[in-house]
Amino acid sequence: MEPNTGGDVLTLLRAFLPKTQFERPAHAIKAANLTLWPKMFGGRFAFLQIDDEDIADLVADHLSDENSWLRMRLLEDPNFASNILASLDGLASGPWSGWLARGTDFFWFYENGKRLPLRLVAGELIDPATGRKVACFTAPDILERLANRSPVPNLLLMFLVLSILPGVRALGGSYQPIYYPLMRYVVCRTLEAAGVDEDLRQALATDDVPGAWGHRVIECDGDPLELCLNCMNGAMSDLIDRLGDISFAEACGSMKGFVTDPSWHELHKRLRNGLIAPTDEEWAFS
């Protein structure tokens, strides 16, 4: 939503949203969408939403299978997880810094409504602020805690099970064209160091359309949110058809989200100064 969105539009939108308090962002987003979707779009469109708790269930399905790739590589290989983390640290300290941070190690930890980072130390997930052990980095312990939602997968683990492993194209926000290829690079570099999964490495290396920018991108006449709110009384289908006829290139418009963003300015500066280049190995999986 733009900062200068009209007050009347905000007032109308807030009137639709649930007034209760929520323990986690996923709960608030899910409740808001379940309220907004039928009011704004009626029954013409089916609605699919996946949040971090759904990803927790998906990861649990993987880890419940003793022969799953995720369980054998991430949890049971003694070096795989640590090599991924080392690659992330290498990116953070090099010219690609700022695009794929090691915010937490594979899982976030929820406690008293707060999301806390974890660190993988000697086979255990530790709260770095207190030194307290949260979980052993083993399938039984992780599965037990995923069931009560105390840990939830981080972004890297989410993309691993939703996109990288199944080969599903990812459509994301304006930073994704950088951090998602870097995720693929980290996974492939770790596989190569371990000398395993040549077929997966080859599939990733030869996939020339792994993802695209475009999520939440609509540039058209008028503010999209205001158009939607004004079309709620029977005209929403016409608006959806009109926006659906706009090509992807037209919808992106001037791409001002890129040209005004400080992170993209810094990336351009590094390219101009030769600190990074399209031929860098980190960029091989874009």
PDB file of C-alpha atoms in Angstrom:
ATOM      1  CA  MET A   1       0.000   0.000   0.000  1.00  0.00           C
ATOM      2  CA  GLU A   2       1.343   3.444  -0.892  1.00  0.00           C
ATOM      3  CA  PRO A   3       2.068   5.813   2.039  1.00  0.00           C
ATOM      4  CA  ASN A   4      -0.304   8.441   0.592  1.00  0.00           C
ATOM      5  CA  THR A   5      -3.242   6.073   0.175  1.00  0.00           C
ATOM      6  CA  GLY A   6      -6.415   8.025   0.822  1.00  0.00           C
ATOM      7  CA  GLY A   7      -7.874   8.101   4.324  1.00  0.00           C
ATOM      8  CA  ASP A   8     -11.302   6.955   3.173  1.00  0.00           C
ATOM      9  CA  VAL A   9      -9.794   3.882   1.522  1.00  0.00           C
ATOM     10  CA  LEU A  10      -7.849   2.987   4.664  1.00  0.00           C
ATOM     11  CA  THR A  11     -10.921   3.475   6.827  1.00  0.00           C
ATOM     12  CA  LEU A  12     -12.969   1.182   4.587  1.00  0.00           C
ATOM     13  CA  LEU A  13     -10.237  -1.460   4.516  1.00  0.00           C
ATOM     14  CA  ARG A  14      -9.826  -1.404   8.301  1.00  0.00           C
ATOM     15  CA  ALA A  15     -13.572  -1.834   8.703  1.00  0.00           C
ATOM     16  CA  PHE A  16     -13.304  -5.193   6.944  1.00  0.00           C
ATOM     17  CA  LEU A  17     -10.367  -6.495   8.981  1.00  0.00           C
ATOM     18  CA  PRO A  18     -10.727  -8.556  12.166  1.00  0.00           C
ATOM     19  CA  LYS A  19     -10.397  -6.531  15.373  1.00  0.00           C
ATOM     20  CA  THR A  20      -8.979  -9.291  17.558  1.00  0.00           C
ATOM     21  CA  GLN A  21      -5.354  -9.677  18.651  1.00  0.00           C
ATOM     22  CA  PHE A  22      -3.230 -12.443  17.117  1.00  0.00           C
ATOM     23  CA  GLU A  23      -0.335 -14.362  18.546  1.00  0.00           C
ATOM     24  CA  ARG A  24       1.581 -14.524  15.263  1.00  0.00           C
ATOM     25  CA  PRO A  25       1.650 -12.649  11.941  1.00  0.00           C
ATOM     26  CA  ALA A  26       0.568 -15.809  10.072  1.00  0.00           C
ATOM     27  CA  HIS A  27      -2.626 -15.944  12.114  1.00  0.00           C
ATOM     28  CA  ALA A  28      -3.436 -12.285  11.403  1.00  0.00           C
ATOM     29  CA  ILE A  29      -2.755 -12.589   7.671  1.00  0.00           C
ATOM     30  CA  LYS A  30      -4.830 -15.751   7.390  1.00  0.00           C
ATOM     31  CA  ALA A  31      -7.784 -14.219   9.265  1.00  0.00           C
ATOM     32  CA  ALA A  32      -7.594 -11.017   7.227  1.00  0.00           C
ATOM     33  CA  ASN A  33      -7.582 -12.841   3.922  1.00  0.00           C
ATOM     34  CA  LEU A  34     -10.401 -15.156   4.938  1.00  0.00           C
ATOM     35  CA  THR A  35     -12.433 -12.029   5.683  1.00  0.00           C
ATOM     36  CA  LEU A  36     -11.371  -9.890   2.737  1.00  0.00           C
ATOM     37  CA  TRP A  37     -11.441 -12.486  -0.023  1.00  0.00           C
ATOM     38  CA  PRO A  38     -15.194 -13.277  -0.145  1.00  0.00           C
ATOM     39  CA  LYS A  39     -16.132  -9.642   0.457  1.00  0.00           C
ATOM     40  CA  MET A  40     -13.966  -8.309  -2.344  1.00  0.00           C
ATOM     41  CA  PHE A  41     -13.968 -11.130  -4.885  1.00  0.00           C
ATOM     42  CA  GLY A  42     -17.126 -13.120  -4.196  1.00  0.00           C
ATOM     43  CA  GLY A  43     -17.231 -16.756  -5.297  1.00  0.00           C
ATOM     44  CA  ARG A  44     -15.722 -16.489  -8.771  1.00  0.00           C
ATOM     45  CA  PHE A  45     -12.135 -17.095  -7.718  1.00  0.00           C
ATOM     46  CA  ALA A  46     -10.709 -19.858  -5.556  1.00  0.00           C
ATOM     47  CA  PHE A  47      -8.270 -18.710  -2.902  1.00  0.00           C
ATOM     48  CA  LEU A  48      -5.064 -20.475  -1.909  1.00  0.00           C
ATOM     49  CA  GLN A  49      -2.869 -19.157   0.865  1.00  0.00           C
ATOM     50  CA  ILE A  50       0.269 -20.759   2.271  1.00  0.00           C
ATOM     51  CA  ASP A  51       1.836 -19.358   5.433  1.00  0.00           C
ATOM     52  CA  ASP A  52       4.755 -20.394   7.600  1.00  0.00           C
ATOM     53  CA  GLU A  53       2.638 -22.873   9.566  1.00  0.00           C
ATOM     54  CA  ASP A  54       1.673 -24.648   6.342  1.00  0.00           C
ATOM     55  CA  ILE A  55       5.363 -24.797   5.440  1.00  0.00           C
ATOM     56  CA  ALA A  56       6.027 -26.295   8.874  1.00  0.00           C
ATOM     57  CA  ASP A  57       3.586 -29.097   8.016  1.00  0.00           C
ATOM     58  CA  LEU A  58       5.266 -29.632   4.636  1.00  0.00           C
ATOM     59  CA  VAL A  59       8.721 -29.810   6.221  1.00  0.00           C
ATOM     60  CA  ALA A  60       7.326 -32.240   8.805  1.00  0.00           C
ATOM     61  CA  ASP A  61       6.048 -34.459   5.974  1.00  0.00           C
ATOM     62  CA  HIS A  62       9.548 -34.511   4.486  1.00  0.00           C
ATOM     63  CA  LEU A  63      11.227 -35.257   7.801  1.00  0.00           C
ATOM     64  CA  SER A  64       8.756 -38.017   8.671  1.00  0.00           C
ATOM     65  CA  ASP A  65      10.026 -39.998   5.678  1.00  0.00           C
ATOM     66  CA  GLU A  66      13.297 -41.755   6.581  1.00  0.00           C
ATOM     67  CA  ASN A  67      14.295 -41.776   2.912  1.00  0.00           C
ATOM     68  CA  SER A  68      13.474 -38.152   2.124  1.00  0.00           C
ATOM     69  CA  TRP A  69      16.175 -35.951   0.627  1.00  0.00           C
ATOM     70  CA  LEU A  70      15.642 -33.251   3.253  1.00  0.00           C
ATOM     71  CA  ARG A  71      16.039 -35.628   6.173  1.00  0.00           C
ATOM     72  CA  MET A  72      19.062 -37.474   4.780  1.00  0.00           C
ATOM     73  CA  ARG A  73      20.913 -34.372   3.603  1.00  0.00           C
ATOM     74  CA  LEU A  74      20.017 -31.608   6.029  1.00  0.00           C
ATOM     75  CA  LEU A  75      19.666 -33.529   9.283  1.00  0.00           C
ATOM     76  CA  GLU A  76      21.608 -36.765   8.901  1.00  0.00           C
ATOM     77  CA  ASP A  77      24.608 -35.708   6.809  1.00  0.00           C
ATOM     78  CA  PRO A  78      27.168 -34.512   9.396  1.00  0.00           C
ATOM     79  CA  ASN A  79      28.473 -31.658   7.229  1.00  0.00           C
ATOM     80  CA  PHE A  80      25.664 -30.573   4.912  1.00  0.00           C
ATOM     81  CA  ALA A  81      23.898 -28.074   7.194  1.00  0.00           C
ATOM     82  CA  SER A  82      27.143 -26.543   8.449  1.00  0.00           C
ATOM     83  CA  ASN A  83      28.409 -26.144   4.869  1.00  0.00           C
ATOM     84  CA  ILE A  84      25.223 -24.295   3.910  1.00  0.00           C
ATOM     85  CA  LEU A  85      25.695 -21.948   6.853  1.00  0.00           C
ATOM     86  CA  ALA A  86      29.350 -21.414   5.944  1.00  0.00           C
ATOM     87  CA  SER A  87      28.310 -20.487   2.396  1.00  0.00           C
ATOM     88  CA  LEU A  88      25.783 -17.998   3.760  1.00  0.00           C
ATOM     89  CA  ASP A  89      28.479 -16.442   5.943  1.00  0.00           C
ATOM     90  CA  GLY A  90      30.748 -16.221   2.903  1.00  0.00           C
ATOM     91  CA  LEU A  91      28.090 -14.309   0.971  1.00  0.00           C
ATOM     92  CA  ALA A  92      27.459 -12.006   3.921  1.00  0.00           C
ATOM     93  CA  SER A  93      31.127 -11.044   4.146  1.00  0.00           C
ATOM     94  CA  GLY A  94      31.698 -10.619   0.398  1.00  0.00           C
ATOM     95  CA  PRO A  95      30.541  -8.319  -2.403  1.00  0.00           C
ATOM     96  CA  TRP A  96      27.063  -9.927  -2.459  1.00  0.00           C
ATOM     97  CA  SER A  97      26.479  -8.927   1.170  1.00  0.00           C
ATOM     98  CA  GLY A  98      23.087  -7.598   2.133  1.00  0.00           C
ATOM     99  CA  TRP A  99      21.071  -9.864  -0.171  1.00  0.00           C
ATOM    100  CA  LEU A 100      20.935 -13.205   1.650  1.00  0.00           C
ATOM    101  CA  ALA A 101      21.398 -12.711   5.364  1.00  0.00           C
ATOM    102  CA  ARG A 102      21.798 -15.544   7.862  1.00  0.00           C
ATOM    103  CA  GLY A 103      18.994 -14.277  10.052  1.00  0.00           C
ATOM    104  CA  THR A 104      18.464 -17.653  11.674  1.00  0.00           C
ATOM    105  CA  ASP A 105      19.686 -21.203  11.097  1.00  0.00           C
ATOM    106  CA  PHE A 106      16.931 -23.037   9.180  1.00  0.00           C
ATOM    107  CA  PHE A 107      14.222 -22.377  11.781  1.00  0.00           C
ATOM    108  CA  TRP A 108      12.805 -19.425  13.667  1.00  0.00           C
ATOM    109  CA  PHE A 109      11.651 -19.959  17.240  1.00  0.00           C
ATOM    110  CA  TYR A 110       8.392 -18.528  18.588  1.00  0.00           C
ATOM    111  CA  GLU A 111       8.124 -17.804  22.289  1.00  0.00           C
ATOM    112  CA  ASN A 112       5.568 -15.553  24.012  1.00  0.00           C
ATOM    113  CA  GLY A 113       4.470 -14.176  20.667  1.00  0.00           C
ATOM    114  CA  LYS A 114       7.994 -13.170  19.614  1.00  0.00           C
ATOM    115  CA  ARG A 115      10.017 -14.606  16.761  1.00  0.00           C
ATOM    116  CA  LEU A 116      13.580 -15.356  17.801  1.00  0.00           C
ATOM    117  CA  PRO A 117      16.631 -16.467  15.784  1.00  0.00           C
ATOM    118  CA  LEU A 118      18.368 -19.793  16.390  1.00  0.00           C
ATOM    119  CA  ARG A 119      21.948 -20.917  15.855  1.00  0.00           C
ATOM    120  CA  LEU A 120      23.056 -24.448  14.999  1.00  0.00           C
ATOM    121  CA  VAL A 121      25.858 -25.357  17.408  1.00  0.00           C
ATOM    122  CA  ALA A 122      27.272 -28.882  17.767  1.00  0.00           C
ATOM    123  CA  GLY A 123      24.077 -30.539  16.545  1.00  0.00           C
ATOM    124  CA  GLU A 124      21.714 -28.399  18.612  1.00  0.00           C
ATOM    125  CA  LEU A 125      19.565 -25.365  17.857  1.00  0.00           C
ATOM    126  CA  ILE A 126      20.469 -22.720  20.422  1.00  0.00           C
ATOM    127  CA  ASP A 127      18.872 -19.416  21.400  1.00  0.00           C
ATOM    128  CA  PRO A 128      21.951 -17.175  21.000  1.00  0.00           C
ATOM    129  CA  ALA A 129      20.605 -14.570  23.428  1.00  0.00           C
ATOM    130  CA  THR A 130      20.426 -16.983  26.354  1.00  0.00           C
ATOM    131  CA  GLY A 131      22.464 -20.006  25.275  1.00  0.00           C
ATOM    132  CA  ARG A 132      19.414 -22.190  25.921  1.00  0.00           C
ATOM    133  CA  LYS A 133      19.011 -25.359  23.853  1.00  0.00           C
ATOM    134  CA  VAL A 134      15.742 -25.236  21.920  1.00  0.00           C
ATOM    135  CA  ALA A 135      15.985 -28.533  20.003  1.00  0.00           C
ATOM    136  CA  CYS A 136      18.366 -31.201  18.854  1.00  0.00           C
ATOM    137  CA  PHE A 137      18.974 -31.019  15.119  1.00  0.00           C
ATOM    138  CA  THR A 138      17.473 -34.456  14.570  1.00  0.00           C
ATOM    139  CA  ALA A 139      14.289 -35.585  12.853  1.00  0.00           C
ATOM    140  CA  PRO A 140      12.438 -36.803  15.991  1.00  0.00           C
ATOM    141  CA  ASP A 141      13.168 -33.643  17.967  1.00  0.00           C
ATOM    142  CA  ILE A 142      12.383 -31.255  15.101  1.00  0.00           C
ATOM    143  CA  LEU A 143       9.172 -33.143  14.274  1.00  0.00           C
ATOM    144  CA  GLU A 144       7.958 -32.953  17.868  1.00  0.00           C
ATOM    145  CA  ARG A 145       8.472 -29.206  17.962  1.00  0.00           C
ATOM    146  CA  LEU A 146       7.051 -28.528  14.511  1.00  0.00           C
ATOM    147  CA  ALA A 147       3.834 -30.124  15.738  1.00  0.00           C
ATOM    148  CA  ASN A 148       3.381 -27.424  18.386  1.00  0.00           C
ATOM    149  CA  ARG A 149       4.669 -24.649  16.094  1.00  0.00           C
ATOM    150  CA  SER A 150       7.436 -23.502  18.406  1.00  0.00           C
ATOM    151  CA  PRO A 151       9.868 -23.523  15.473  1.00  0.00           C
ATOM    152  CA  VAL A 152       8.891 -22.586  11.917  1.00  0.00           C
ATOM    153  CA  PRO A 153      11.056 -22.926   8.788  1.00  0.00           C
ATOM    154  CA  ASN A 154      13.015 -19.909   7.602  1.00  0.00           C
ATOM    155  CA  LEU A 155      12.915 -18.490   4.071  1.00  0.00           C
ATOM    156  CA  LEU A 156      15.725 -20.679   2.737  1.00  0.00           C
ATOM    157  CA  LEU A 157      14.064 -23.857   3.987  1.00  0.00           C
ATOM    158  CA  MET A 158      10.723 -22.664   2.638  1.00  0.00           C
ATOM    159  CA  PHE A 159      12.126 -22.111  -0.868  1.00  0.00           C
ATOM    160  CA  LEU A 160      13.987 -25.413  -0.660  1.00  0.00           C
ATOM    161  CA  VAL A 161      10.813 -27.486  -0.195  1.00  0.00           C
ATOM    162  CA  LEU A 162       8.430 -25.349  -2.263  1.00  0.00           C
ATOM    163  CA  SER A 163      10.583 -24.443  -5.233  1.00  0.00           C
ATOM    164  CA  ILE A 164      14.202 -25.623  -5.409  1.00  0.00           C
ATOM    165  CA  LEU A 165      13.654 -29.354  -4.822  1.00  0.00           C
ATOM    166  CA  PRO A 166      10.414 -29.792  -6.830  1.00  0.00           C
ATOM    167  CA  GLY A 167      11.579 -27.450  -9.622  1.00  0.00           C
ATOM    168  CA  VAL A 168       8.647 -25.064  -9.290  1.00  0.00           C
ATOM    169  CA  ARG A 169       9.081 -21.529 -10.590  1.00  0.00           C
ATOM    170  CA  ALA A 170       9.006 -18.841  -7.903  1.00  0.00           C
ATOM    171  CA  LEU A 171       7.323 -15.474  -8.406  1.00  0.00           C
ATOM    172  CA  GLY A 172       8.323 -12.991  -5.736  1.00  0.00           C
ATOM    173  CA  GLY A 173       9.039  -9.445  -4.700  1.00  0.00           C
ATOM    174  CA  SER A 174      11.620  -6.946  -5.893  1.00  0.00           C
ATOM    175  CA  TYR A 175      14.530  -8.480  -3.925  1.00  0.00           C
ATOM    176  CA  GLN A 176      13.884 -12.041  -5.023  1.00  0.00           C
ATOM    177  CA  PRO A 177      15.740 -11.787  -8.373  1.00  0.00           C
ATOM    178  CA  ILE A 178      18.914 -11.519  -6.289  1.00  0.00           C
ATOM    179  CA  TYR A 179      18.430 -13.567  -3.130  1.00  0.00           C
ATOM    180  CA  TYR A 180      16.704 -16.525  -4.792  1.00  0.00           C
ATOM    181  CA  PRO A 181      19.545 -17.267  -7.261  1.00  0.00           C
ATOM    182  CA  LEU A 182      21.949 -16.904  -4.331  1.00  0.00           C
ATOM    183  CA  MET A 183      19.949 -19.537  -2.441  1.00  0.00           C
ATOM    184  CA  ARG A 184      20.257 -21.879  -5.403  1.00  0.00           C
ATOM    185  CA  TYR A 185      23.985 -21.149  -5.538  1.00  0.00           C
ATOM    186  CA  VAL A 186      24.373 -22.011  -1.839  1.00  0.00           C
ATOM    187  CA  VAL A 187      22.508 -25.307  -2.262  1.00  0.00           C
ATOM    188  CA  CYS A 188      24.468 -26.285  -5.386  1.00  0.00           C
ATOM    189  CA  ARG A 189      27.812 -25.329  -3.877  1.00  0.00           C
ATOM    190  CA  THR A 190      27.038 -27.482  -0.830  1.00  0.00           C
ATOM    191  CA  LEU A 191      25.997 -30.423  -3.011  1.00  0.00           C
ATOM    192  CA  GLU A 192      29.143 -30.071  -5.081  1.00  0.00           C
ATOM    193  CA  ALA A 193      31.348 -29.975  -1.988  1.00  0.00           C
ATOM    194  CA  ALA A 194      29.682 -33.173  -0.775  1.00  0.00           C
ATOM    195  CA  GLY A 195      29.958 -34.834  -4.198  1.00  0.00           C
ATOM    196  CA  VAL A 196      26.288 -35.840  -4.205  1.00  0.00           C
ATOM    197  CA  ASP A 197      23.098 -35.392  -6.221  1.00  0.00           C
ATOM    198  CA  GLU A 198      24.630 -34.685  -9.609  1.00  0.00           C
ATOM    199  CA  ASP A 199      21.168 -34.889 -11.200  1.00  0.00           C
ATOM    200  CA  LEU A 200      19.812 -32.148  -8.932  1.00  0.00           C
ATOM    201  CA  ARG A 201      22.839 -29.953  -9.550  1.00  0.00           C
ATOM    202  CA  GLN A 202      22.462 -30.405 -13.298  1.00  0.00           C
ATOM    203  CA  ALA A 203      18.753 -29.621 -13.171  1.00  0.00           C
ATOM    204  CA  LEU A 204      19.379 -26.395 -11.288  1.00  0.00           C
ATOM    205  CA  ALA A 205      22.264 -25.391 -13.535  1.00  0.00           C
ATOM    206  CA  THR A 206      20.249 -25.832 -16.740  1.00  0.00           C
ATOM    207  CA  ASP A 207      17.000 -24.244 -15.497  1.00  0.00           C
ATOM    208  CA  ASP A 208      17.013 -20.821 -17.152  1.00  0.00           C
ATOM    209  CA  VAL A 209      13.642 -19.629 -15.777  1.00  0.00           C
ATOM    210  CA  PRO A 210      13.793 -20.479 -12.056  1.00  0.00           C
ATOM    211  CA  GLY A 211      11.952 -17.381 -10.866  1.00  0.00           C
ATOM    212  CA  ALA A 212      10.737 -13.898 -11.678  1.00  0.00           C
ATOM    213  CA  TRP A 213       9.915 -10.611 -10.067  1.00  0.00           C
ATOM    214  CA  GLY A 214       6.272  -9.662 -10.154  1.00  0.00           C
ATOM    215  CA  HIS A 215       4.533 -10.428  -6.874  1.00  0.00           C
ATOM    216  CA  ARG A 216       2.391  -7.467  -5.779  1.00  0.00           C
ATOM    217  CA  VAL A 217       3.246  -5.578  -8.975  1.00  0.00           C
ATOM    218  CA  ILE A 218       0.417  -3.843 -10.795  1.00  0.00           C
ATOM    219  CA  GLU A 219       0.941  -0.444 -12.381  1.00  0.00           C
ATOM    220  CA  CYS A 220      -2.224   0.861 -13.946  1.00  0.00           C
ATOM    221  CA  ASP A 221      -4.477   3.907 -14.064  1.00  0.00           C
ATOM    222  CA  GLY A 222      -5.362   4.654 -10.475  1.00  0.00           C
ATOM    223  CA  ASP A 223      -4.393   2.927  -7.248  1.00  0.00           C
ATOM    224  CA  PRO A 224      -5.092  -0.861  -7.477  1.00  0.00           C
ATOM    225  CA  LEU A 225      -6.341  -1.080  -3.895  1.00  0.00           C
ATOM    226  CA  GLU A 226      -8.725   1.820  -4.351  1.00  0.00           C
ATOM    227  CA  LEU A 227      -9.947   0.338  -7.634  1.00  0.00           C
ATOM    228  CA  CYS A 228     -10.667  -2.964  -5.890  1.00  0.00           C
ATOM    229  CA  LEU A 229     -12.516  -1.344  -3.010  1.00  0.00           C
ATOM    230  CA  ASN A 230     -14.565   0.773  -5.401  1.00  0.00           C
ATOM    231  CA  CYS A 231     -15.508  -2.281  -7.470  1.00  0.00           C
ATOM    232  CA  MET A 232     -16.864  -4.405  -4.663  1.00  0.00           C
ATOM    233  CA  ASN A 233     -20.491  -3.940  -5.652  1.00  0.00           C
ATOM    234  CA  GLY A 234     -20.614  -6.311  -8.607  1.00  0.00           C
ATOM    235  CA  ALA A 235     -17.894  -4.762 -10.777  1.00  0.00           C
ATOM    236  CA  MET A 236     -14.933  -6.747  -9.429  1.00  0.00           C
ATOM    237  CA  SER A 237     -15.078  -9.330 -12.236  1.00  0.00           C
ATOM    238  CA  ASP A 238     -14.748  -6.578 -14.843  1.00  0.00           C
ATOM    239  CA  LEU A 239     -11.751  -5.122 -13.016  1.00  0.00           C
ATOM    240  CA  ILE A 240     -10.070  -8.539 -12.765  1.00  0.00           C
ATOM    241  CA  ASP A 241     -10.588  -9.110 -16.489  1.00  0.00           C
ATOM    242  CA  ARG A 242      -9.169  -5.676 -17.299  1.00  0.00           C
ATOM    243  CA  LEU A 243      -6.081  -6.145 -15.134  1.00  0.00           C
ATOM    244  CA  GLY A 244      -5.688  -9.696 -16.400  1.00  0.00           C
ATOM    245  CA  ASP A 245      -5.384  -8.433 -19.955  1.00  0.00           C
ATOM    246  CA  ILE A 246      -2.345  -6.308 -19.039  1.00  0.00           C
ATOM    247  CA  SER A 247       0.926  -7.923 -20.058  1.00  0.00           C
ATOM    248  CA  PHE A 248       3.571  -8.601 -17.426  1.00  0.00           C
ATOM    249  CA  ALA A 249       5.831  -5.912 -18.923  1.00  0.00           C
ATOM    250  CA  GLU A 250       3.010  -3.350 -18.841  1.00  0.00           C
ATOM    251  CA  ALA A 251       2.098  -4.229 -15.266  1.00  0.00           C
ATOM    252  CA  CYS A 252       5.694  -3.605 -14.176  1.00  0.00           C
ATOM    253  CA  GLY A 253       5.539  -0.121 -15.692  1.00  0.00           C
ATOM    254  CA  SER A 254       8.405   2.178 -14.751  1.00  0.00           C
ATOM    255  CA  MET A 255       9.757  -0.333 -12.195  1.00  0.00           C
ATOM    256  CA  LYS A 256      10.230   2.518  -9.738  1.00  0.00           C
ATOM    257  CA  GLY A 257      10.492  -0.032  -6.930  1.00  0.00           C
ATOM    258  CA  PHE A 258      13.899  -0.868  -8.364  1.00  0.00           C
ATOM    259  CA  VAL A 259      15.259   2.508  -9.379  1.00  0.00           C
ATOM    260  CA  THR A 260      14.402   4.206  -6.076  1.00  0.00           C
ATOM    261  CA  ASP A 261      15.502   1.393  -3.766  1.00  0.00           C
ATOM    262  CA  PRO A 262      18.798   1.891  -1.832  1.00  0.00           C
ATOM    263  CA  SER A 263      19.718  -1.797  -2.097  1.00  0.00           C
ATOM    264  CA  TRP A 264      19.429  -1.692  -5.874  1.00  0.00           C
ATOM    265  CA  HIS A 265      21.469   1.516  -5.969  1.00  0.00           C
ATOM    266  CA  GLU A 266      24.197  -0.235  -3.985  1.00  0.00           C
ATOM    267  CA  LEU A 267      24.064  -3.238  -6.324  1.00  0.00           C
ATOM    268  CA  HIS A 268      24.433  -0.945  -9.333  1.00  0.00           C
ATOM    269  CA  LYS A 269      27.412   0.746  -7.665  1.00  0.00           C
ATOM    270  CA  ARG A 270      29.118  -2.606  -7.082  1.00  0.00           C
ATOM    271  CA  LEU A 271      28.519  -3.611 -10.690  1.00  0.00           C
ATOM    272  CA  ARG A 272      29.876  -0.304 -11.952  1.00  0.00           C
ATOM    273  CA  ASN A 273      32.990  -0.621  -9.778  1.00  0.00           C
ATOM    274  CA  GLY A 274      33.603  -4.209 -10.882  1.00  0.00           C
ATOM    275  CA  LEU A 275      33.126  -5.671  -7.394  1.00  0.00           C
ATOM    276  CA  ILE A 276      30.543  -8.076  -8.807  1.00  0.00           C
ATOM    277  CA  ALA A 277      29.754  -9.176 -12.360  1.00  0.00           C
ATOM    278  CA  PRO A 278      27.106 -11.230 -14.177  1.00  0.00           C
ATOM    279  CA  THR A 279      29.813 -13.856 -14.767  1.00  0.00           C
ATOM    280  CA  ASP A 280      30.419 -14.432 -11.039  1.00  0.00           C
ATOM    281  CA  GLU A 281      29.866 -18.001  -9.861  1.00  0.00           C
ATOM    282  CA  GLU A 282      27.359 -16.721  -7.297  1.00  0.00           C
ATOM    283  CA  TRP A 283      25.223 -15.584 -10.215  1.00  0.00           C
ATOM    284  CA  ALA A 284      25.414 -18.828 -12.189  1.00  0.00           C
ATOM    285  CA  PHE A 285      21.964 -20.014 -11.026  1.00  0.00           C
ATOM    286  CA  SER A 286      19.979 -16.867 -11.851  1.00  0.00           C
TER     287      SER A 286
END
